[in-house]
CSV table of C-alpha atoms in Angstrom, one decimal:
chain,number,residue,atom,x,y,z
A,1,MET,CA,19.7,119.1,37.5
A,2,SER,CA,20.9,116.4,39.9
A,3,LYS,CA,21.0,116.9,43.5
A,4,CYS,CA,24.3,117.5,45.1
A,5,PRO,CA,25.8,116.8,48.7
A,6,PHE,CA,25.0,119.7,51.2
A,7,VAL,CA,27.6,122.4,51.0
A,8,THR,CA,27.6,125.4,53.5
A,9,MET,CA,27.2,128.8,51.8
A,10,THR,CA,29.8,131.4,52.5
A,11,THR,CA,30.4,135.1,51.7
A,12,THR,CA,33.1,136.0,49.2
A,13,ALA,CA,35.5,136.0,52.2
A,14,GLY,CA,34.8,132.6,53.1
A,15,VAL,CA,32.6,133.2,56.1
A,16,PRO,CA,29.8,130.7,56.5
A,17,VAL,CA,26.3,132.1,55.9
A,18,ALA,CA,23.8,131.2,58.6
A,19,ASP,CA,20.7,132.6,56.8
A,20,ASN,CA,20.3,133.4,53.3
A,21,GLN,CA,16.6,133.8,53.4
A,22,ASN,CA,16.0,137.0,55.6
A,23,SER,CA,17.6,140.4,55.8
A,24,GLN,CA,18.6,141.7,59.1
A,25,THR,CA,15.9,144.2,60.4
A,26,ALA,CA,14.9,146.1,63.5
A,27,GLY,CA,11.8,144.1,64.5
A,28,ALA,CA,10.0,141.5,62.1
A,29,ARG,CA,8.7,144.5,59.7
A,30,GLY,CA,12.0,146.3,59.5
A,31,PRO,CA,13.6,148.6,58.7
A,32,VAL,CA,16.6,146.9,57.0
A,33,LEU,CA,19.9,147.5,59.1
A,34,MET,CA,23.0,148.9,57.2
A,35,GLN,CA,25.2,146.4,59.3
A,36,ASP,CA,23.8,143.7,57.2
A,37,TYR,CA,26.9,143.2,55.3
A,38,GLN,CA,25.6,140.0,53.7
A,39,LEU,CA,22.7,142.0,52.0
A,40,MET,CA,25.2,144.7,51.0
A,41,GLU,CA,27.6,142.4,49.5
A,42,LYS,CA,24.9,140.6,47.6
A,43,MET,CA,23.3,143.7,46.1
A,44,ALA,CA,26.5,145.4,45.2
A,45,HIS,CA,27.8,142.3,43.6
A,46,PHE,CA,24.5,141.8,41.6
A,47,ASN,CA,24.6,145.3,40.3
A,48,ARG,CA,28.0,144.7,38.6
A,49,GLU,CA,27.2,141.5,36.8
A,50,ARG,CA,26.4,143.0,33.4
A,51,VAL,CA,28.3,145.6,31.5
A,52,PRO,CA,27.0,148.1,30.3
A,53,GLU,CA,23.3,147.4,30.1
A,54,ARG,CA,21.0,147.3,33.1
A,55,VAL,CA,21.0,144.0,34.9
A,56,VAL,CA,17.3,144.1,35.0
A,57,HIS,CA,14.9,146.2,32.9
A,58,ALA,CA,17.4,146.5,30.2
A,59,LYS,CA,14.7,146.7,27.4
A,60,GLY,CA,12.6,149.6,27.5
A,61,ALA,CA,11.0,152.8,26.0
A,62,GLY,CA,10.6,156.4,27.3
A,63,ALA,CA,8.7,159.7,26.7
A,64,PHE,CA,8.3,163.1,28.4
A,65,GLY,CA,5.0,164.3,29.5
A,66,LYS,CA,3.4,166.3,32.3
A,67,PHE,CA,1.5,165.5,35.6
A,68,THR,CA,-1.5,167.6,36.7
A,69,VAL,CA,-2.9,167.7,40.2
A,70,THR,CA,-6.7,167.0,40.0
A,71,GLY,CA,-7.4,166.1,43.8
A,72,ASP,CA,-6.5,167.7,47.0
A,73,ILE,CA,-4.2,165.6,49.3
A,74,SER,CA,-2.6,168.7,50.9
A,75,ARG,CA,-3.9,167.6,54.4
A,76,TYR,CA,-1.6,164.6,54.1
A,77,THR,CA,1.6,166.2,52.7
A,78,VAL,CA,3.6,169.4,52.7
A,79,ALA,CA,5.0,168.6,49.2
A,80,LYS,CA,4.5,171.7,47.3
A,81,LEU,CA,3.5,169.9,44.2
A,82,PHE,CA,0.2,168.8,46.0
A,83,GLY,CA,-0.3,172.2,47.5
A,84,LYS,CA,-3.1,172.9,45.2
A,85,VAL,CA,-5.4,171.4,42.6
A,86,GLY,CA,-4.2,172.5,39.2
A,87,ASN,CA,-0.4,172.3,39.9
A,88,GLN,CA,1.7,170.8,37.2
A,89,CYS,CA,5.3,169.4,36.6
A,90,GLU,CA,7.1,167.9,33.9
A,91,VAL,CA,7.5,164.1,33.9
A,92,PHE,CA,9.8,161.6,32.2
A,93,ALA,CA,8.5,157.8,32.0
A,94,ARG,CA,10.3,154.8,31.1
A,95,PHE,CA,8.6,151.4,30.5
A,96,SER,CA,10.4,148.1,30.2
A,97,THR,CA,10.5,144.4,30.6
A,98,VAL,CA,12.3,142.9,33.7
A,99,ALA,CA,14.3,139.8,32.6
A,100,GLY,CA,15.0,140.3,28.9
A,101,GLU,CA,18.1,141.7,27.3
A,102,GLN,CA,18.2,144.7,24.9
A,103,GLY,CA,17.6,142.4,22.0
A,104,SER,CA,14.6,140.6,23.6
A,105,ALA,CA,11.0,140.6,22.4
A,106,ASP,CA,8.9,143.3,23.8
A,107,THR,CA,5.9,140.9,24.0
A,108,ALA,CA,7.5,138.3,26.4
A,109,ARG,CA,5.4,137.1,29.3
A,110,ASP,CA,7.0,139.2,32.0
A,111,PRO,CA,6.2,142.2,34.5
A,112,ARG,CA,6.6,145.6,33.2
A,113,GLY,CA,8.6,148.3,34.8
A,114,PHE,CA,6.6,151.6,35.2
A,115,ALA,CA,9.3,154.1,36.3
A,116,LEU,CA,8.6,157.9,36.6
A,117,LYS,CA,10.6,161.0,37.1
A,118,PHE,CA,8.6,163.9,38.3
A,119,TYR,CA,10.6,167.1,37.9
A,120,THR,CA,9.1,169.2,40.9
A,121,GLU,CA,10.1,172.5,42.1
A,122,GLU,CA,11.5,170.8,45.3
A,123,GLY,CA,13.7,168.3,43.4
A,124,ASN,CA,13.0,164.9,41.6
A,125,TRP,CA,10.5,162.6,42.9
A,126,ASP,CA,11.3,159.2,41.3
A,127,MET,CA,8.4,156.5,41.4
A,128,VAL,CA,10.1,153.3,40.6
A,129,GLY,CA,7.2,150.6,40.2
A,130,ASN,CA,5.8,148.0,37.9
A,131,ASN,CA,2.6,147.1,35.9
A,132,THR,CA,1.6,144.9,38.8
A,133,PRO,CA,0.7,145.9,42.3
A,134,VAL,CA,2.9,143.0,44.1
A,135,PHE,CA,6.1,141.3,43.5
A,136,PHE,CA,7.7,137.8,43.7
A,137,VAL,CA,9.7,138.2,46.9
A,138,ARG,CA,9.4,140.4,50.0
A,139,ASP,CA,13.0,140.1,51.4
A,140,PRO,CA,15.8,141.7,49.2
A,141,LEU,CA,18.2,139.0,50.2
A,142,LYS,CA,16.3,137.0,47.8
A,143,PHE,CA,16.1,139.5,45.0
A,144,SER,CA,19.5,138.6,43.1
A,145,ASP,CA,18.5,134.9,43.6
A,146,PHE,CA,15.1,135.6,41.9
A,147,ILE,CA,16.6,137.4,39.1
A,148,HIS,CA,19.2,134.7,38.4
A,149,SER,CA,16.5,132.0,38.3
A,150,GLN,CA,14.8,134.1,35.5
A,151,LYS,CA,17.9,134.8,33.4
A,152,ARG,CA,19.9,132.3,31.6
A,153,HIS,CA,21.2,128.9,32.7
A,154,PRO,CA,24.8,129.0,33.5
A,155,ALA,CA,25.7,125.9,31.4
A,156,THR,CA,23.6,126.5,28.5
A,157,GLY,CA,23.2,130.1,28.3
A,158,LEU,CA,19.5,129.8,27.6
A,159,ARG,CA,16.3,130.6,29.6
A,160,ASP,CA,15.3,127.8,31.7
A,161,ASN,CA,11.7,127.0,32.9
A,162,THR,CA,13.2,124.6,35.5
A,163,MET,CA,15.2,127.2,37.2
A,164,GLN,CA,12.3,129.5,37.2
A,165,TRP,CA,9.7,127.1,38.7
A,166,ASP,CA,12.4,125.6,41.1
A,167,PHE,CA,12.6,128.9,42.8
A,168,TRP,CA,9.1,129.9,42.7
A,169,SER,CA,8.0,126.5,44.1
A,170,LEU,CA,10.5,127.0,46.9
A,171,SER,CA,9.3,130.4,47.4
A,172,PRO,CA,5.6,130.6,48.2
A,173,GLU,CA,5.5,134.2,48.8
A,174,SER,CA,5.9,134.4,44.9
A,175,LEU,CA,2.4,132.7,44.4
A,176,HIS,CA,0.4,136.1,44.3
A,177,GLN,CA,2.7,137.6,41.6
A,178,VAL,CA,3.1,134.3,39.6
A,179,THR,CA,-0.9,134.1,39.5
A,180,THR,CA,-0.8,137.7,38.0
A,181,LEU,CA,1.9,137.0,35.7
A,182,PHE,CA,0.2,134.0,34.1
A,183,SER,CA,-3.2,135.5,34.0
A,184,ASP,CA,-4.6,137.4,30.9
A,185,ARG,CA,-3.1,140.4,32.1
A,186,GLY,CA,0.5,138.8,31.9
A,187,ILE,CA,1.3,140.2,28.5
A,188,PRO,CA,0.2,143.9,27.8
A,189,ALA,CA,-0.8,144.6,24.4
A,190,ASP,CA,1.3,147.9,24.6
A,191,TYR,CA,2.7,150.2,27.2
A,192,ARG,CA,-0.2,152.6,26.7
A,193,HIS,CA,-2.8,150.1,27.6
A,194,MET,CA,-1.6,148.8,31.1
A,195,ASN,CA,-1.7,150.1,34.6
A,196,GLY,CA,1.1,151.1,36.7
A,197,TYR,CA,1.8,150.7,40.6
A,198,SER,CA,4.2,151.9,43.1
A,199,SER,CA,3.9,148.3,44.5
A,200,HIS,CA,6.0,149.5,47.3
A,201,THR,CA,4.4,151.4,50.4
A,202,TYR,CA,5.8,154.9,50.6
A,203,SER,CA,4.9,157.7,52.9
A,204,LEU,CA,3.6,161.3,53.2
A,205,TRP,CA,3.8,163.7,56.0
A,206,ASN,CA,2.1,166.8,56.6
A,207,ALA,CA,2.7,170.2,58.5
A,208,ASN,CA,1.7,168.6,61.7
A,209,GLY,CA,4.3,166.0,61.6
A,210,GLU,CA,1.8,163.2,60.9
A,211,ARG,CA,2.9,160.5,58.8
A,212,TYR,CA,0.6,158.5,56.3
A,213,TRP,CA,1.5,155.3,54.4
A,214,VAL,CA,0.6,155.3,50.8
A,215,LYS,CA,0.4,153.3,47.8
A,216,TRP,CA,0.3,154.8,44.2
A,217,HIS,CA,-1.8,153.6,41.3
A,218,PHE,CA,-1.8,154.7,37.8
A,219,LYS,CA,-4.7,153.4,35.9
A,220,THR,CA,-4.7,153.7,32.1
A,221,LEU,CA,-7.3,156.0,30.5
A,222,GLN,CA,-6.9,154.0,27.3
A,223,GLY,CA,-8.3,150.9,28.9
A,224,ILE,CA,-6.6,147.5,29.5
A,225,LYS,CA,-5.6,145.6,26.6
A,226,THR,CA,-3.7,142.4,26.6
A,227,LEU,CA,-2.0,139.7,24.4
A,228,THR,CA,-2.2,135.9,24.4
A,229,ASP,CA,0.8,133.8,24.0
A,230,ALA,CA,-0.1,133.1,20.5
A,231,GLU,CA,-0.7,136.7,19.7
A,232,ALA,CA,2.5,137.7,21.5
A,233,ALA,CA,4.4,135.0,19.7
A,234,LYS,CA,3.1,136.1,16.2
A,235,ILE,CA,4.2,139.9,16.9
A,236,ALA,CA,7.6,138.9,18.2
A,237,SER,CA,8.3,136.9,15.1
A,238,THR,CA,8.1,140.1,12.9
A,239,ASP,CA,8.8,143.0,15.4
A,240,LEU,CA,10.8,142.5,18.5
A,241,ASP,CA,10.5,146.3,19.3
A,242,PHE,CA,6.8,146.4,18.9
A,243,HIS,CA,6.1,148.1,22.4
A,244,ARG,CA,8.7,150.7,21.8
A,245,ARG,CA,7.5,151.3,18.6
A,246,ASP,CA,3.9,151.7,19.5
A,247,LEU,CA,4.6,154.3,22.2
A,248,HIS,CA,6.7,156.5,19.9
A,249,ASP,CA,4.5,156.3,17.0
A,250,ALA,CA,1.4,157.0,19.2
A,251,ILE,CA,2.8,160.0,20.4
A,252,ALA,CA,4.2,161.2,17.1
A,253,ARG,CA,0.5,160.9,15.8
A,254,GLY,CA,-0.6,163.2,18.7
A,255,GLU,CA,-2.3,160.4,20.5
A,256,PHE,CA,-1.0,161.2,23.9
A,257,PRO,CA,-1.4,158.4,26.5
A,258,GLN,CA,-2.8,159.4,29.9
A,259,TRP,CA,-3.3,157.7,33.2
A,260,LYS,CA,-5.4,158.7,36.3
A,261,VAL,CA,-3.2,158.8,39.2
A,262,GLN,CA,-4.7,157.4,42.5
A,263,VAL,CA,-3.5,157.0,46.1
A,264,GLN,CA,-4.5,154.6,49.0
A,265,ILE,CA,-3.7,156.1,52.3
A,266,MET,CA,-3.1,154.7,55.7
A,267,PRO,CA,-2.7,156.5,58.9
A,268,GLU,CA,0.7,155.7,60.4
A,269,ARG,CA,-0.6,154.0,63.5
A,270,GLU,CA,-3.0,151.8,61.7
A,271,ALA,CA,-0.2,149.7,60.4
A,272,ASP,CA,0.5,148.3,63.7
A,273,THR,CA,-2.9,146.6,63.9
A,274,TYR,CA,-3.8,146.2,60.2
A,275,ALA,CA,-4.6,142.5,59.3
A,276,ILE,CA,-1.6,142.2,57.0
A,277,ASN,CA,1.8,143.7,57.1
A,278,PRO,CA,1.2,146.8,54.9
A,279,PHE,CA,4.9,146.8,54.0
A,280,ASP,CA,5.0,143.3,52.5
A,281,LEU,CA,5.6,143.7,48.8
A,282,THR,CA,3.7,140.4,48.0
A,283,LYS,CA,0.4,141.9,49.3
A,284,VAL,CA,-2.0,144.5,48.1
A,285,TRP,CA,-4.2,146.6,50.4
A,286,PRO,CA,-7.7,145.7,49.8
A,287,HIS,CA,-9.7,148.5,48.2
A,288,LYS,CA,-12.7,148.0,50.7
A,289,ASP,CA,-10.2,149.0,53.5
A,290,TYR,CA,-8.4,151.9,51.8
A,291,PRO,CA,-10.4,153.1,48.7
A,292,PRO,CA,-8.2,154.8,46.1
A,293,MET,CA,-8.4,158.5,46.0
A,294,ASP,CA,-8.0,160.6,42.6
A,295,VAL,CA,-5.1,162.7,42.8
A,296,GLY,CA,-4.0,163.6,39.3
A,297,VAL,CA,-3.6,162.8,35.5
A,298,LEU,CA,-0.1,161.8,33.9
A,299,GLU,CA,0.1,162.5,30.3
A,300,LEU,CA,3.0,161.6,28.0
A,301,ASN,CA,3.1,164.0,25.0
A,302,ARG,CA,6.8,164.3,23.8
A,303,ASN,CA,9.2,161.6,22.3
A,304,PRO,CA,13.0,161.7,23.3
A,305,GLN,CA,15.2,163.5,20.6
A,306,ASN,CA,17.9,160.9,21.4
A,307,TYR,CA,17.3,157.2,22.7
A,308,PHE,CA,20.6,156.8,24.4
A,309,ALA,CA,21.0,160.2,26.0
A,310,GLU,CA,17.3,160.4,27.4
A,311,VAL,CA,16.2,156.7,27.7
A,312,GLU,CA,19.3,154.6,28.1
A,313,GLN,CA,20.9,157.1,30.5
A,314,ALA,CA,17.6,157.6,32.5
A,315,ALA,CA,18.4,156.8,36.2
A,316,PHE,CA,15.7,156.5,38.7
A,317,GLU,CA,16.0,156.4,42.5
A,318,PRO,CA,13.3,155.4,45.0
A,319,GLY,CA,15.1,157.6,47.6
A,320,ASN,CA,14.5,160.6,45.6
A,321,THR,CA,11.4,162.0,47.4
A,322,PRO,CA,10.9,165.8,47.8
A,323,PRO,CA,9.9,167.2,51.3
A,324,GLY,CA,6.5,165.9,52.4
A,325,MET,CA,7.1,162.5,50.9
A,326,GLY,CA,9.2,159.6,52.1
A,327,VAL,CA,9.7,156.0,52.0
A,328,SER,CA,8.6,153.1,54.3
A,329,PRO,CA,10.1,150.1,56.3
A,330,ASP,CA,9.2,148.0,53.2
A,331,LYS,CA,12.3,145.8,53.2
A,332,MET,CA,12.6,145.6,49.5
A,333,LEU,CA,12.2,149.4,49.1
A,334,GLN,CA,14.8,149.9,51.7
A,335,ALA,CA,17.4,147.9,49.8
A,336,ARG,CA,16.5,149.4,46.3
A,337,ILE,CA,17.2,152.8,48.0
A,338,LEU,CA,20.8,151.5,48.1
A,339,SER,CA,20.8,149.4,45.0
A,340,TYR,CA,19.5,151.7,42.4
A,341,PRO,CA,21.9,154.6,42.7
A,342,ASP,CA,24.7,152.1,43.4
A,343,ALA,CA,23.8,150.5,39.9
A,344,HIS,CA,23.6,153.9,38.2
A,345,ARG,CA,27.1,154.7,39.5
A,346,TYR,CA,28.5,151.6,38.1
A,347,ARG,CA,26.7,151.7,34.8
A,348,ILE,CA,26.7,155.4,33.7
A,349,GLY,CA,29.3,157.0,36.1
A,350,ILE,CA,29.3,158.9,39.3
A,351,ASN,CA,28.0,162.0,37.8
A,352,TYR,CA,24.9,160.4,36.4
A,353,ALA,CA,22.4,162.8,38.1
A,354,ALA,CA,23.8,165.8,36.3
A,355,LEU,CA,23.0,164.2,32.9
A,356,SER,CA,20.1,166.1,31.1
A,357,VAL,CA,17.3,163.6,31.5
A,358,ASN,CA,18.1,163.2,35.3
A,359,LYS,CA,19.0,166.8,36.2
A,360,PRO,CA,16.3,168.4,38.4
A,361,HIS,CA,14.5,171.3,37.1
A,362,CYS,CA,15.3,173.3,40.2
A,363,PRO,CA,18.7,174.6,41.5
A,364,VAL,CA,21.2,172.1,42.7
A,365,HIS,CA,23.7,172.8,45.6
A,366,THR,CA,25.9,170.1,46.6
A,367,TYR,CA,29.3,169.4,47.7
A,368,HIS,CA,29.9,166.5,45.1
A,369,ARG,CA,32.9,167.2,43.1
A,370,ASP,CA,35.1,165.4,40.6
A,371,GLY,CA,34.7,161.8,39.6
A,372,GLN,CA,34.7,160.2,36.1
A,373,THR,CA,33.0,162.1,33.3
A,374,ARG,CA,32.6,165.4,35.1
A,375,PHE,CA,31.1,167.4,32.1
A,376,ASP,CA,30.2,170.9,33.7
A,377,GLY,CA,32.1,173.6,35.5
A,378,ASN,CA,32.7,171.5,38.6
A,379,TYR,CA,31.4,174.4,40.7
A,380,ASP,CA,34.6,176.3,39.7
A,381,GLY,CA,36.2,177.4,42.8
A,382,ALA,CA,33.5,177.4,45.1
A,383,VAL,CA,34.2,175.9,48.6
A,384,ASN,CA,33.9,172.0,48.7
A,385,TYR,CA,33.5,171.1,52.3
A,386,GLN,CA,30.7,172.0,54.9
A,387,PRO,CA,30.4,173.6,57.4
A,388,ASN,CA,32.4,176.5,56.1
A,389,SER,CA,32.6,180.2,56.5
A,390,PHE,CA,32.3,181.1,52.8
A,391,ASP,CA,28.4,181.1,52.5
A,392,GLY,CA,28.2,177.6,51.0
A,393,PRO,CA,25.1,175.8,51.1
A,394,ALA,CA,23.9,174.6,54.5
A,395,ASP,CA,21.2,172.0,55.7
A,396,ASN,CA,18.0,173.4,56.7
A,397,ALA,CA,15.9,171.8,59.5
A,398,ALA,CA,12.8,173.2,58.1
A,399,TYR,CA,12.7,170.2,55.9
A,400,LYS,CA,13.2,167.6,58.5
A,401,GLU,CA,11.0,164.4,58.2
A,402,PRO,CA,9.1,163.4,61.2
A,403,PRO,CA,10.9,160.6,63.2
A,404,LEU,CA,10.1,157.0,62.1
A,405,ARG,CA,9.1,154.7,65.0
A,406,VAL,CA,11.5,151.7,65.2
A,407,ASP,CA,10.9,148.7,67.6
A,408,GLY,CA,12.6,145.3,67.7
A,409,ASP,CA,15.7,143.4,68.2
A,410,ALA,CA,18.2,143.3,65.3
A,411,ASP,CA,17.9,139.8,63.9
A,412,ARG,CA,17.3,137.8,60.7
A,413,TYR,CA,13.7,137.2,61.2
A,414,ASP,CA,12.0,134.5,59.0
A,415,HIS,CA,9.8,136.3,56.7
A,416,ARG,CA,7.8,133.2,55.8
A,417,ALA,CA,6.9,132.4,59.4
A,418,GLY,CA,3.3,132.8,60.1
A,419,ASN,CA,3.0,134.7,56.8
A,420,ASP,CA,-0.2,133.8,54.7
A,421,ASP,CA,1.1,133.5,51.1
A,422,TYR,CA,-2.0,132.1,49.7
A,423,THR,CA,-5.4,134.0,50.7
A,424,GLN,CA,-4.7,136.9,48.3
A,425,ALA,CA,-3.5,134.7,45.6
A,426,GLY,CA,-6.8,132.5,46.0
A,427,ASN,CA,-9.0,135.8,45.9
A,428,LEU,CA,-7.4,136.8,42.7
A,429,TYR,CA,-8.1,133.5,41.3
A,430,ARG,CA,-11.8,133.6,42.5
A,431,LEU,CA,-12.2,137.1,41.1
A,432,MET,CA,-11.4,135.8,37.6
A,433,ASN,CA,-14.2,134.8,35.3
A,434,ALA,CA,-14.4,131.4,33.5
A,435,ASP,CA,-12.2,132.7,30.5
A,436,GLN,CA,-9.6,134.2,32.4
A,437,GLN,CA,-9.2,131.3,34.8
A,438,ALA,CA,-9.0,129.0,31.6
A,439,GLN,CA,-6.2,131.1,30.2
A,440,LEU,CA,-4.4,131.3,33.6
A,441,ILE,CA,-4.6,127.4,33.8
A,442,GLY,CA,-3.5,127.0,30.1
A,443,ASN,CA,-0.5,129.5,30.5
A,444,LEU,CA,0.7,127.9,33.5
A,445,ALA,CA,0.4,124.4,32.2
A,446,GLY,CA,2.5,125.4,29.1
A,447,ALA,CA,5.1,126.9,31.2
A,448,LEU,CA,5.4,124.1,33.7
A,449,ALA,CA,5.1,121.2,31.1
A,450,PRO,CA,9.0,121.0,30.5
A,451,VAL,CA,9.8,121.2,34.2
A,452,PRO,CA,10.8,118.1,36.4
A,453,ARG,CA,7.5,116.3,37.8
A,454,PHE,CA,8.8,116.7,41.6
A,455,ILE,CA,9.0,120.6,40.9
A,456,GLN,CA,5.4,120.5,39.2
A,457,ILE,CA,4.1,118.4,42.3
A,458,ARG,CA,5.6,121.1,44.7
A,459,GLN,CA,4.2,124.1,42.9
A,460,ILE,CA,0.7,122.4,42.4
A,461,ALA,CA,0.6,122.2,46.2
A,462,HIS,CA,0.9,126.0,46.2
A,463,PHE,CA,-1.8,126.5,43.9
A,464,TYR,CA,-4.1,124.1,45.8
A,465,ARG,CA,-3.7,125.9,49.1
A,466,ALA,CA,-4.6,129.1,47.4
A,467,ASP,CA,-7.8,127.5,46.0
A,468,PRO,CA,-8.5,123.7,45.7
A,469,ASP,CA,-9.9,124.2,42.3
A,470,TYR,CA,-7.0,126.2,41.0
A,471,GLY,CA,-4.6,123.3,42.2
A,472,SER,CA,-6.7,120.7,40.8
A,473,ARG,CA,-7.1,122.2,37.2
A,474,VAL,CA,-3.5,122.9,37.0
A,475,ALA,CA,-2.6,119.3,38.1
A,476,ALA,CA,-5.3,117.9,35.6
A,477,ALA,CA,-3.8,119.9,32.8
A,478,LEU,CA,-0.3,118.4,33.6
A,479,GLY,CA,-1.6,115.0,33.9
A,480,VAL,CA,-0.5,114.9,37.7
A,481,ALA,CA,-2.9,112.9,40.0
A,482,MET,CA,-3.8,115.0,43.3
A,483,ALA,CA,-2.8,111.9,45.1
A,484,GLU,CA,0.7,112.6,44.4
A,485,VAL,CA,0.4,116.1,45.9
A,486,SER,CA,1.2,116.7,49.5
A,487,ILE,CA,-1.1,119.3,50.7
């Protein structure tokens, strides 16, 4: 790729773009403003770039099961599901790779989607997470750019390491996730032997109107198992659907996978003074500050009867939160609240929520009517507006969420200014044993080898800032002298 003269970026209407790095938020921590037409345009366009498979997480597998409450968190939430130990609800889970298309190999080095739909008595609760606790970007304005860098080169139609590392080396906030991805945990052995995380910060609220910030963890009870690059390549040469097959066959044999469900909980006010931004998707909350608490067990015990109807048409929305649960000012989460249902409306139609796999297991009373692929009675002749005088469903203030405190001027805040993108990545490196560090360095060197030297040097500087040993060892593996690296 050769460098070109500077050209001012514009919107599709030709309006010059002043800042393509930061979403417009109320205060530096958010939430994101709906008036940010530039963000809305990027996300809406991004959702419509592929037909008909998902733009991301296209290749996946799913199964049904149950969730059982084992720990009491009723003091934090009024959600009926968590009202007492022993409560249960049905669940649908979908696991997936992120960047690959439908026909790609299951064993690619890639994060894994970990999406769950809990069919609670108060409506669906959708948990849309990954098998890693962090992500590559913290501002949603950069999400489509990130995915483009992981997809295919516009000229060759091929996956391109230069695109990937060019973006990552220019986005230091990605370092924590990059370190995770290229570690020994970068390729799960199968979906049963990996953890899941909400990654995002969500919220809970109780009967007193008190809000708590929460991160969800799903720890595999089968134990962690992973693949090396060589093992993954060998499997891919004979079975592109290895992970999908493994999940289906294990359940068919009666070997039902389980995950221990845990939460980290932070009182609302502590977010103001905590050492890191608790809504930053590139950061974890250290367990010493907020120890995980056991809350339940997730079990998958039933395979889909039809893959297309129940897996391909499954639609998850992070905005689906029953009373007592909610979202947070996490900028990426706020954008996904818009982006996910928008993608579903485009991909599988406006009435996607009424499809069997997505339909709640409790009564539904809305004023949504008509639209493409309306396949039920369309509420017959029931009144279709509100307020009305004909006993139609009405809003109920009893379910009102406590108000969210918002402070700050509307602006495009530089999410990189004053942000420490290196400490947690360095901590992760230092937690690894010698073998894990060696695997990390080898995986990174292999992926960076075909990349132009100036990008290698730029990325090495990030590794070095996280930990001098980390950067020096990658440099040595690539044959780059540290004297060439500007620290």
